[in-house]
Coordinates of C-alpha atoms in Angstrom, one line a residue:
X1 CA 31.3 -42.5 51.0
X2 CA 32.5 -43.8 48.1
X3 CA 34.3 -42.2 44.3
X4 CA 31.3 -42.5 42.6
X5 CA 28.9 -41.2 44.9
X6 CA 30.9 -38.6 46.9
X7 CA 28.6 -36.1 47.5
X8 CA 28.7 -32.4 49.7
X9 CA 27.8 -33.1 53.0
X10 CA 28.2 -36.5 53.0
X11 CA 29.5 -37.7 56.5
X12 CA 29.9 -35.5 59.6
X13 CA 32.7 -32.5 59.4
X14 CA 35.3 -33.4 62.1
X15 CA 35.6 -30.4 65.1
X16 CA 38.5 -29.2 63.8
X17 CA 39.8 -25.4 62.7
X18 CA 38.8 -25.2 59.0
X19 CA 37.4 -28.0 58.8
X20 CA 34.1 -26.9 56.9
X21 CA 36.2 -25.3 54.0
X22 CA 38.7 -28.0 53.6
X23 CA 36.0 -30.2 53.2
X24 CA 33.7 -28.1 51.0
X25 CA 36.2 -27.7 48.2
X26 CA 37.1 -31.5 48.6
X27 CA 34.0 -32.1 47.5
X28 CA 34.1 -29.9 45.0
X29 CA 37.3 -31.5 43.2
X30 CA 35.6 -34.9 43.6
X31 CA 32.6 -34.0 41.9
X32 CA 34.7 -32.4 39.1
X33 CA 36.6 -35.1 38.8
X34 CA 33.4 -37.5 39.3
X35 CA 31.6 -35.6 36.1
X36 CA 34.7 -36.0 34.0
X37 CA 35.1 -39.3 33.7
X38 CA 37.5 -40.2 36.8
X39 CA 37.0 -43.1 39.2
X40 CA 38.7 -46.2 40.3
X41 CA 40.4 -48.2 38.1
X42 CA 39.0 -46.2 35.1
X43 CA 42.3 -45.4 33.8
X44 CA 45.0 -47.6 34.2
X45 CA 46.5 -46.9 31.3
X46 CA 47.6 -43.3 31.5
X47 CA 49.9 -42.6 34.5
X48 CA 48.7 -39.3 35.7
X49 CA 45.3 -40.1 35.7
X50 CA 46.1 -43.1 37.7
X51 CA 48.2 -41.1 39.8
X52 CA 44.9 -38.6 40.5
X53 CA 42.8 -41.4 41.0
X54 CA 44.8 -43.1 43.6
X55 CA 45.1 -39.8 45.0
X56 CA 41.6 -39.1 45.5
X57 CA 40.8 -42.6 46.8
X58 CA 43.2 -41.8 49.5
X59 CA 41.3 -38.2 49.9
X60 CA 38.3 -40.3 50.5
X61 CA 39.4 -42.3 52.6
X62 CA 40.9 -39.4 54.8
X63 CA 37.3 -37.2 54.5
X64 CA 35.7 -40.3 55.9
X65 CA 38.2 -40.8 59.0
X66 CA 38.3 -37.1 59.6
X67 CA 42.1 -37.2 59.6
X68 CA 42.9 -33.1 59.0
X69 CA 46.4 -33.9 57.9
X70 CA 45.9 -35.9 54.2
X71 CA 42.5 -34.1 53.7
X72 CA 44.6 -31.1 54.0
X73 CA 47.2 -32.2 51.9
X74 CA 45.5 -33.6 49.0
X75 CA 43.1 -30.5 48.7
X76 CA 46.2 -28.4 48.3
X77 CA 47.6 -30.4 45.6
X78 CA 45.0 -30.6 44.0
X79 CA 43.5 -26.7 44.1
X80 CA 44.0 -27.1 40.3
X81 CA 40.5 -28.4 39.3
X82 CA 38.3 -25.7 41.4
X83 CA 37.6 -22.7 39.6
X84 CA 38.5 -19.0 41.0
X85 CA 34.9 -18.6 41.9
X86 CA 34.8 -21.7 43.9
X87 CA 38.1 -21.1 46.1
X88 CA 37.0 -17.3 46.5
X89 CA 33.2 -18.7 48.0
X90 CA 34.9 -21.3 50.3
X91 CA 37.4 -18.6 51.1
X92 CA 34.6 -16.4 53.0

C-alpha cells in the first residue's frame, strides 16, 4: 500500500483485539489527508505538514506490517482529522 493509493481494505487486518477499528479509521485519516493535498514530499516547506506526512508514511508502513503498537499510536494522534460521525461509526 502506498500514500497515494491507500485505500479501506487494502491488505489483510492482523488477528489482533481491535484490530478492524484501528484500521478502519486509519484509513479514514489517510484518505482525508489523501483528498487534501497531502503526500510525500508534497510539502517540504511548511514544517507541520512535513511533520504529518512523515507521520503517516510511518502509519503506512505499520498498517502494512500489522505492527498494533505505531498503528495504534499514530491513529491517536492523529483523531483530529475524522469527523464525530466517523469515530462514533467505528466506535460500534
Amino acid at each position: 500500500m502506498g500514500y497515494d493509493t491507500a485505500n479501506r481494505g487494502g491488505g489483510n487486518i492482523p488477528p489482533w483485539v481491535g484490530a478492524y477499528v484501528v484500521y478502519s479509521r486509519a484509513w479514514m485519516i489517510l484518505e482525508h489527508l489523501r483528498k487534501n493535498g497531502y503526500g510525500v514530499g508534497r510539502h517540504a516547506v511548511y514544517k507541520e505538514m512535513k511533520r504529518v506526512e512523515e507521520e503517516m508514511a510511518v502509519m503506512i508502513a505499520a498498517l502494512d506490517q500489522g505492527l498494533e503498537d505505531p498503528v495504534r499510536d499514530a491513529v491517536d494522534r492523529n483523531t483530529r482529522f475524522l469527523t464525530t460521525q466517523q469515530l462514533a461509526a467505528t466506535s460500534r
